[in-house]
Each structure stands twice: as structure tokens, then as C-alpha cells.
C-alpha positions as semicolon CSV with decimal commas, in nm:
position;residue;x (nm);y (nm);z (nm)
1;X;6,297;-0,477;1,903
2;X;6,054;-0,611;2,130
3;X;5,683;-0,540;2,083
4;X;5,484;-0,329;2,337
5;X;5,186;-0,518;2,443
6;X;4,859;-0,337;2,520
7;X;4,784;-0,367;2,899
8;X;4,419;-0,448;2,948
9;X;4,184;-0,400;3,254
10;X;3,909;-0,597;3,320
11;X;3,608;-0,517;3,528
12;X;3,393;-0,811;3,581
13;X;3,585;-1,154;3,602
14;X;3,482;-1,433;3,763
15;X;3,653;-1,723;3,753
16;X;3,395;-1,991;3,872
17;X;3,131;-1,829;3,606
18;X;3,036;-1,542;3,362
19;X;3,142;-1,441;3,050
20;X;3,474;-1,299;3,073
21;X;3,598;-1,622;3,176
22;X;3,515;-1,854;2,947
23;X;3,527;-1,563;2,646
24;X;3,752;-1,317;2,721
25;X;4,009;-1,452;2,936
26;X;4,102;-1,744;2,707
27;X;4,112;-1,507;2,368
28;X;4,328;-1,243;2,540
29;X;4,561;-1,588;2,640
30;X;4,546;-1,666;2,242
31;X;4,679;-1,363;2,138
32;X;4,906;-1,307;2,454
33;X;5,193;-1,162;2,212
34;X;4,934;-0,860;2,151
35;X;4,771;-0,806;2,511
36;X;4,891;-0,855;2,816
37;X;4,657;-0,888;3,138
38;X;4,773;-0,594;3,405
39;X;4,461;-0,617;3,641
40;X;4,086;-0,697;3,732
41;X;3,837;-0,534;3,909
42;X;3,501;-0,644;4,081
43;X;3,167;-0,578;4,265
44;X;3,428;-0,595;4,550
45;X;3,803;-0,609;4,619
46;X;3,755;-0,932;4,800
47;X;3,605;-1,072;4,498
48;X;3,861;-0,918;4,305
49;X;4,164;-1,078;4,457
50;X;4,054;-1,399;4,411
51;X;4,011;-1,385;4,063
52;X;4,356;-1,214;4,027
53;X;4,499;-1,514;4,259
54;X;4,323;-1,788;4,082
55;X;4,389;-1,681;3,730
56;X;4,737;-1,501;3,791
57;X;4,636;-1,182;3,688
58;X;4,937;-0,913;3,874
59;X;4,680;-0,660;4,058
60;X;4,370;-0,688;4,219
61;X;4,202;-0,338;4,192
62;X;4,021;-0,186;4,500
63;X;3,718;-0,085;4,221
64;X;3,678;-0,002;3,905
65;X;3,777;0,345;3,929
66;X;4,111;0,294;4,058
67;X;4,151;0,045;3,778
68;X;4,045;0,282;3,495
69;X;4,263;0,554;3,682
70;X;4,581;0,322;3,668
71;X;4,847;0,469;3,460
72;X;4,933;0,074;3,400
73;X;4,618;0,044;3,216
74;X;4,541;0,106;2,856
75;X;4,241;-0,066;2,769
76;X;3,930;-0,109;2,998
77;X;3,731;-0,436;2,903
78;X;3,419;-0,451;3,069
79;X;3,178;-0,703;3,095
80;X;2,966;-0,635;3,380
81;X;2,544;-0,684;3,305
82;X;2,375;-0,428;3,146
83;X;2,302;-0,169;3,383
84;X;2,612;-0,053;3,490
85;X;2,762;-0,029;3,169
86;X;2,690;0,333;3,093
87;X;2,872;0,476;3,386
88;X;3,165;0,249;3,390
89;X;3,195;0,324;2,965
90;X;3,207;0,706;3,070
91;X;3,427;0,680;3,305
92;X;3,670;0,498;3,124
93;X;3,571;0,728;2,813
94;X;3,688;1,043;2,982
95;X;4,022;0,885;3,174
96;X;4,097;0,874;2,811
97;X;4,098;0,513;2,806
98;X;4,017;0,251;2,531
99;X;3,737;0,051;2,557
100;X;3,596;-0,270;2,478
101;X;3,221;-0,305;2,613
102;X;3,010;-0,600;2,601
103;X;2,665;-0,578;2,412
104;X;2,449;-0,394;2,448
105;X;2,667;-0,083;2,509
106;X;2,439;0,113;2,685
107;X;2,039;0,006;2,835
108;X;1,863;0,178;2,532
109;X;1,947;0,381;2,282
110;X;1,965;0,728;2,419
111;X;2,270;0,578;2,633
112;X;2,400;0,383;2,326
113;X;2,416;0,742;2,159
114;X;2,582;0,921;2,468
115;X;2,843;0,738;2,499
116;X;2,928;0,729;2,148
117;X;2,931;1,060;2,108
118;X;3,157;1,037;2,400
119;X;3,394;0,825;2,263
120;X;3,387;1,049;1,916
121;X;3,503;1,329;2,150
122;X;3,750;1,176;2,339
123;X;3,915;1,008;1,998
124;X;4,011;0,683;2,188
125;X;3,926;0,335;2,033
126;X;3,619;0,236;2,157
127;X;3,462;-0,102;2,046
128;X;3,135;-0,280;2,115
129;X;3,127;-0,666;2,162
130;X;2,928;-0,739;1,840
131;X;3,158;-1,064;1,725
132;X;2,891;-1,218;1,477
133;X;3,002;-0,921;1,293
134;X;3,368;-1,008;1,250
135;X;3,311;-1,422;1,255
136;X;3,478;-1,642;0,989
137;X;3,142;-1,759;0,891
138;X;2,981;-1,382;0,860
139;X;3,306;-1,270;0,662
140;X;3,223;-1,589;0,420
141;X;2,907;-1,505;0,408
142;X;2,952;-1,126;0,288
143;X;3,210;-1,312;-0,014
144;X;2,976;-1,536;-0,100
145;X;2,697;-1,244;-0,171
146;X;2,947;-1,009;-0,353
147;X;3,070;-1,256;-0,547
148;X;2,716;-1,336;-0,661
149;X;2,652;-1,703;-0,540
150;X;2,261;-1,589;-0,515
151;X;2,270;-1,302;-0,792
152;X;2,028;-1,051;-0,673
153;X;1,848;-1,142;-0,338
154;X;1,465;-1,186;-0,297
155;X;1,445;-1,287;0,072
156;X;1,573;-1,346;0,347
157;X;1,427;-1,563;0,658
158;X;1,555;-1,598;1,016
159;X;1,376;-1,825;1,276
160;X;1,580;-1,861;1,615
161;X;1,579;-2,037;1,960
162;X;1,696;-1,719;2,288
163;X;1,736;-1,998;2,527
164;X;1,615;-1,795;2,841
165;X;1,314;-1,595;2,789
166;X;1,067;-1,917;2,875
167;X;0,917;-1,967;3,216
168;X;1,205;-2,122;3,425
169;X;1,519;-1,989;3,504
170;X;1,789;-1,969;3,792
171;X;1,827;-1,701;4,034
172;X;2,181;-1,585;3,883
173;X;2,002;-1,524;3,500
174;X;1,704;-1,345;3,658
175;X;1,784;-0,998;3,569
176;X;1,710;-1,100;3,174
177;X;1,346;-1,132;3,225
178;X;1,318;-0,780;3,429
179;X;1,289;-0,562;3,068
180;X;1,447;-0,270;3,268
181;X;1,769;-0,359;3,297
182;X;1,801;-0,410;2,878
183;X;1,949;-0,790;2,861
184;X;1,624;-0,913;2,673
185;X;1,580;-1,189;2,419
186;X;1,584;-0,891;2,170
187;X;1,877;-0,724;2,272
188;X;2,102;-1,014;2,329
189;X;2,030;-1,325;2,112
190;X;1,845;-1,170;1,789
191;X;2,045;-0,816;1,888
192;X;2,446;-1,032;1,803
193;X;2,226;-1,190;1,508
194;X;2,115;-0,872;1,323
195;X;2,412;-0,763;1,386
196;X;2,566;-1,064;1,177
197;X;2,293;-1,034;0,930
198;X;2,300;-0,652;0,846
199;X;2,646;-0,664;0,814
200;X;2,641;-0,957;0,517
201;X;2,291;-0,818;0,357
202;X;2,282;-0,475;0,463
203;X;2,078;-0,256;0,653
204;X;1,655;-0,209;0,697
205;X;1,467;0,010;0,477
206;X;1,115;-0,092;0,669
207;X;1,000;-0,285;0,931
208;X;0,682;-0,352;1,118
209;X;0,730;-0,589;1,418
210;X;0,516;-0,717;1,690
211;X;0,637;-0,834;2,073
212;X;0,423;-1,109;2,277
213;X;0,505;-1,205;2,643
214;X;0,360;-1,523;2,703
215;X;0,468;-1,609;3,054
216;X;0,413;-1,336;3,299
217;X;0,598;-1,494;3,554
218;X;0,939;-1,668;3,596
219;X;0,978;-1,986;3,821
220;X;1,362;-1,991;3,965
221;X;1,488;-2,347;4,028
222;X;1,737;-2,295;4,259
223;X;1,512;-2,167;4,548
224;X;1,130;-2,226;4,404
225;X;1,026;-1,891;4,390
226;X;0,785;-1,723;4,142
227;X;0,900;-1,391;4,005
228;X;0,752;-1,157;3,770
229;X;0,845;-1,148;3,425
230;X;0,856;-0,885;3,172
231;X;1,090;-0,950;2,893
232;X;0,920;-1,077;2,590
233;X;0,919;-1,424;2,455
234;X;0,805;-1,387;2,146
235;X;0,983;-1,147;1,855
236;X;0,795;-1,087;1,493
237;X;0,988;-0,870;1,229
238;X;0,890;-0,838;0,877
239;X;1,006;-0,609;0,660
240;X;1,254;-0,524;0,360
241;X;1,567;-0,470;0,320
242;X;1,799;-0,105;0,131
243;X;1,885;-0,339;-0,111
244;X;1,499;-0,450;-0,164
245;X;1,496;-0,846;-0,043
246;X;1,201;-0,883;0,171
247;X;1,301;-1,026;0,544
248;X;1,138;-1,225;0,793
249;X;1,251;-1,290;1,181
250;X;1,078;-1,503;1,436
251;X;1,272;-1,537;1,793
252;X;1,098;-1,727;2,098
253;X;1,195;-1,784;2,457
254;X;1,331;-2,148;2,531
255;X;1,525;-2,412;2,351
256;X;1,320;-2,564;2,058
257;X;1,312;-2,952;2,001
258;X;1,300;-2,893;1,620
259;X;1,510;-2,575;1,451
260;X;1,695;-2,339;1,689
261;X;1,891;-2,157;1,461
262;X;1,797;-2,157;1,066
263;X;1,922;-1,796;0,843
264;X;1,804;-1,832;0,462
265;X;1,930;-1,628;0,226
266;X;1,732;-1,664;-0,104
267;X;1,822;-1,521;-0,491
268;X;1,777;-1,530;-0,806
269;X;2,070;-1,758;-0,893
270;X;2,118;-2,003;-0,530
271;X;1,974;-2,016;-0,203
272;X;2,206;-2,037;0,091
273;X;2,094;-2,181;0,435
274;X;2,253;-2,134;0,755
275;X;2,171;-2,353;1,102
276;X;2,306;-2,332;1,430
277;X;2,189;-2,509;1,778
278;X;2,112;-2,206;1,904
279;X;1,935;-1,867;1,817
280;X;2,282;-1,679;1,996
281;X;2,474;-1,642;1,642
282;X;2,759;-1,495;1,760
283;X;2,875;-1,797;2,026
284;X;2,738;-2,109;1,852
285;X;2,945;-2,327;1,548
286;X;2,773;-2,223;1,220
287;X;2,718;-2,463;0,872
288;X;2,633;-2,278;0,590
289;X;2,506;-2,481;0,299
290;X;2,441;-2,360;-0,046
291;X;2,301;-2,437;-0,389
292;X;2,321;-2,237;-0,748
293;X;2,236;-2,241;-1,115
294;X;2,127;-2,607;-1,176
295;X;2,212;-2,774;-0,835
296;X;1,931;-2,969;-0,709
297;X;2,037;-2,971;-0,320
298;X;2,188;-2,780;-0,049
299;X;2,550;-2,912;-0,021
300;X;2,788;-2,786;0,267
301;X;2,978;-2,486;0,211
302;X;3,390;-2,495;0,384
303;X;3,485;-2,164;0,527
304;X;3,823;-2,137;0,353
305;X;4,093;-2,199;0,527
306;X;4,267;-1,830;0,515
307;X;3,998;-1,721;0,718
308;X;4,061;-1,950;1,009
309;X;4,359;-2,039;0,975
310;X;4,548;-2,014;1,344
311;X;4,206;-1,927;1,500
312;X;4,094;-2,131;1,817
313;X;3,827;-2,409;1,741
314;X;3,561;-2,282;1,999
315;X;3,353;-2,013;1,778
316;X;3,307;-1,839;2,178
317;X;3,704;-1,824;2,221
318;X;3,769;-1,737;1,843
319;X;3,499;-1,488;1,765
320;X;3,549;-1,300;2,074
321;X;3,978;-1,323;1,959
322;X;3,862;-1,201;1,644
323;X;3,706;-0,870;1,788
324;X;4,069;-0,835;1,989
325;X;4,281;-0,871;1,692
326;X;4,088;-0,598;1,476
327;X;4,103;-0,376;1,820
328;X;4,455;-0,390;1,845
329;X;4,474;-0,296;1,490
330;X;4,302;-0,023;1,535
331;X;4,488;0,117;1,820
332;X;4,774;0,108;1,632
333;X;4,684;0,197;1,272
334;X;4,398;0,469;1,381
335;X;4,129;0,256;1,192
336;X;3,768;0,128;1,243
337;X;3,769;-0,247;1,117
338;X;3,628;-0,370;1,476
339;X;3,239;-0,320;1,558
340;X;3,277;0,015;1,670
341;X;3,033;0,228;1,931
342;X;2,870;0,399;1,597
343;X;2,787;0,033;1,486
344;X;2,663;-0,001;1,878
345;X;2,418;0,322;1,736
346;X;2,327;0,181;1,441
347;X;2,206;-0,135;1,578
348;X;2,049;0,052;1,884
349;X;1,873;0,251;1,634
350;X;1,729;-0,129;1,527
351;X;1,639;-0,266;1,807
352;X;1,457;0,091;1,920
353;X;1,260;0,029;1,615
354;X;1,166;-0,269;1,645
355;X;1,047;-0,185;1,977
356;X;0,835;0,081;1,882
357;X;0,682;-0,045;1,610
358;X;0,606;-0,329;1,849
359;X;0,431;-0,096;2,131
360;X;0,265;0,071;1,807
């Protein structure tokens, strides 16, 4: 008997740029006996029908709404920026649709909350794009801690590189340094990181955290113009954990020459060290290196091979695939194993914190 595949809608699919195409597109293609592509649509129909005649998708939607209305669609996949999330989630939400959103689900956290509450209601799958959570290298990480390889943890220390967030930038990215529309250095790079991190350590028991915007204004290349610039640069949280390790974060703007991605993890058996080349933890290729009992040095730790075993190479592709598979298990077992909207809360809840104790 032949498998029904899930028909999928996408708003917000370029094929020249963007996310969805370099992410989504090519993880829904690796796990095309699951999903199958019905339609896409954009800002405009125009735009619209050329992604759907460049990348063979069968129907160009005249909007978004007729594309969450389709009776051909089952789940809405959107990955539009920031600001339009909440009202294309809701719509989708109450169409009865299921939903897989790009982080951050909603521009703060009282829209985070609505729509999961929303989604609670409705009793549809609806999943947040949170992949550090459900990486091979996060999913090590968590077996490596409950098996012991640190015993009990002291402290943890994260020091990471946003990439934007600096004083240049192109016309296309400049909506990330306007704070308002919620695509900050906080809520995108370190946001997918704690995500990673609470989920292998656990959650925050206190925090005090301090915000500094060191450029007030944004150069674009592209055209030479000087813009204002809002979005902090500079991220401080310290803190301690539920499970009582103290913790330590420092984000900044920009691309660093030296570290741009190190995550320590230190007990009081081992010490485990994670680097990246960028602070963005849930799109860059991970090492984890680790040392216990009488090692004297750090010595590279192999993700077993069960655990990425028939996954793509690029961590983008494959961790984005990963959030897919455990959707489509959930659609069809009734379960939560993907990062759900309540873990889009949770998080939310985080970042709001941070925030405030920042303004405080």
C-alpha cells in the first residue's frame, strides 16, 4: 500500500535567495517519500509563479490565504521575516492547518504565547523552527551529560560571533538592526543557541543580563546610505542554572578574527568544549571535544554514527530535515518530539528575561 505523503505549503520562497531555499526546499527534497511540495505563496503572485516555475513546485498561489485555504494543503511552512509571522501563524492556526514557523514564532512574547495557545486550541501540530534542538550534535551532547562524562556540572560558558549586528550591512538584511521588527542578535543567533543549550543542560533558575548598542547607526553597502540602528551588539548573561552550574554568555555583533563560536561545559569528572565558525549554532558544523578522569587534553569526540546515519552532510540541510522528520512523526503518532510552539514559549519567556533584566 502506498504511503500518503503530507502536502506542504510554503509561504515565502525565493529561489535566487532566503532561507527556504537553501534550508527548506532541499530537506523537504531529502525526505521526498514523507512530504510532497503542493504549492508556494509570496509577497505577490508574480513572484510566486516564478518560484513555482523555477523550482517545479505544481501551483503558484494568488496569496497566502488562498494557499492556507487550499483543501490540497496540509501543512503551512512559513518562513517569511518576523513581522508577519503572527498573522499568517493564525491564520493557518484556525484553517485548522499544521504549521511549521520559522524562529522566532511570534515578535515578542505576548505573540509567542497567543499563538500557542492557539495552536493548543485548535489541536493541530504546530512546530517552531528551533533545529539546534533536535541536531545530531545537541542529541550527543544530552548522552554524553546523562551518561556522566562530566559527573555533576559546575559551569558552563558560551562566547559567540551574530555575524550582523556590527556597523555595515546590505539593504536586504536591514530590518535586523530595526529592534521592532524582533530579528535581533538576541533573538536569532544566541535565541537557536539557548535553545540548543537548555535543551542538553536544562533550563535557568537566575539570570541578570546587560544589553550595549555600540553603533547607533548602520552603513548599507549596496547604496551608501546611513541608517539608524537599534538592535544591540553586545549581549551579557550570567547566571545559574535548575540544576545549579553557574553560566556565562557573551554574544557581539560582527564576525570575530579569533573565537566565533566556543560552548564549555565544565564538571566534576571532564570538561567538554564545543567550537563552531559561527555564533548561529543551529546552521554551522559543530566539533565537540572532551576530556575525563585522568586525561590531560581535549581530544575530539565522533557523533556516532546511528545518529547521522542517512542524514545530509550540510548541518543547514540536515538540521532543518531533522525538524521535518520528528514533524511528520508527530502528525501521525499524535506526539511532541519536534520543538513545539510551547518550547517557542519557553524560550520567549528567556529571551523576555533577558531583556528585562537588561532595561533593569
Amino acid at each position: 500500500m502506498k504511503k500518503e505523503k503530507i502536502k506542504v505549503g510554503i509561504i515565502g520562497l525565493n529561489p535566487n535567495s532566503q532561507w527556504a531555499s537553501k534550508s527548506h526546499l532541499p530537506a523537504l527534497s531529502h525526505l521526498s517519500d514523507t512530504f510532497e511540495i503542493i504549492g508556494v505563496a509570496n509577497s505577490t503572485h508574480e513572484s510566486a509563479v516564478k518560484a513555482a516555475d523555477m523550482l517545479q513546485i505544481p501551483i503558484a498561489y494568488e496569496n497566502a490565504d488562498t494557499l492556507i485555504a487550499s483543501a490540497d494543503i496540509e501543512l503551512v511552512v512559513i518562513t517569511v521575516k518576523v513581522p508577519y509571522h503572527y498573522d499568517l501563524v493564525k491564520t493557518a492556526l484556525e484553517a485548522g492547518k499544521h504549521v511549521y514557523c520559522e524562529h522566532p514564532l511570534g515578535n515578542g512574547l505576548a505573540e509567542t504565547e497567543q499563538l500557542a495557545a492557539i495552536a493548543a486550541r485548535k489541536n493541530v501540530v504546530a512546530v517552531v523552527g528551533t533545529q539546534m534542538a533536535v541536531s545530531p550534535e545537541v542529541i550527543y551532547l544530552e548522552r554524553l551529560i546523562k551518561d556522566g562524562y562530566v559527573g555533576r556540572i559546575l559551569s558552563t560558558t558560551l562566547i559567540g560571533s551574530g555575524g550582523p549586528w556590527s556597523d555595515e550591512a546590505i539593504a536586504a538584511d536591514y530590518y535586523l538592526y530595526d529592534k521592532t521588527n524582533g530579528a535581533t542578535m538576541l533573538t536569532i543567533p544566541l535565541g537557536h543557541t539557548l535553545a540548543g543549550i537548555t535543551k542538553v543542560l536544562g533550563d535557568f533558575d537566575t539570570l541578570t543580563a546587560k544589553m550595549i548598542n555600540n553603533f547607533t547607526t548602520v552603513k548599507l553597502r549596496d547604496n551608501g546610505e546611513i541608517k539608524p540602528k537599534t538592535s544591540e551588539d553586545q549581549i551579557m548573561v550570567i547566571g545559574q542554572l535548575k540544576n545549579g552550574a553557574a553560566i556565562s554568555i557573551h554574544y557581539r555583533g560582527g564576525v570575530s578574527r579569533g573565537t566565533n563560536l566556543l560552548w564549555e561545559i565544565n564538571g566534576t569528572e571532564g570538561d567538554i568544549q564545543v567550537t563552531g565558525p559561527l555564533g548561529h549554532g543551529q546552521f554551522v558544523p559543530l566539533t565537540i571535544r572532551g576530556a575525563k578522569g585522568k586525561d590531560r587534553e581535549l581530544e575530539t569526540l565522533l557523533i556516532p554514527n546511528e545518529m547521522v546515519e542517512g542524514l545530509p552532510d550540510d548541518p543547514v540541510i540536515r538540521n532543518v530535515a531533522q525538524v521535518y522528520k520528528r514533524l511528520a512523526a508527530d502528525i501521525k503518532n499524535r506526539t511532541k518530539t519536534a520543538p513545539s510552539f510551547e518550547d517557542a514559549v519557553v524560550l520567549g519567556k528567556l529571551i523576555n528575561e533577558i531583556e528585562q533584566s537588561s532595561k533593569s
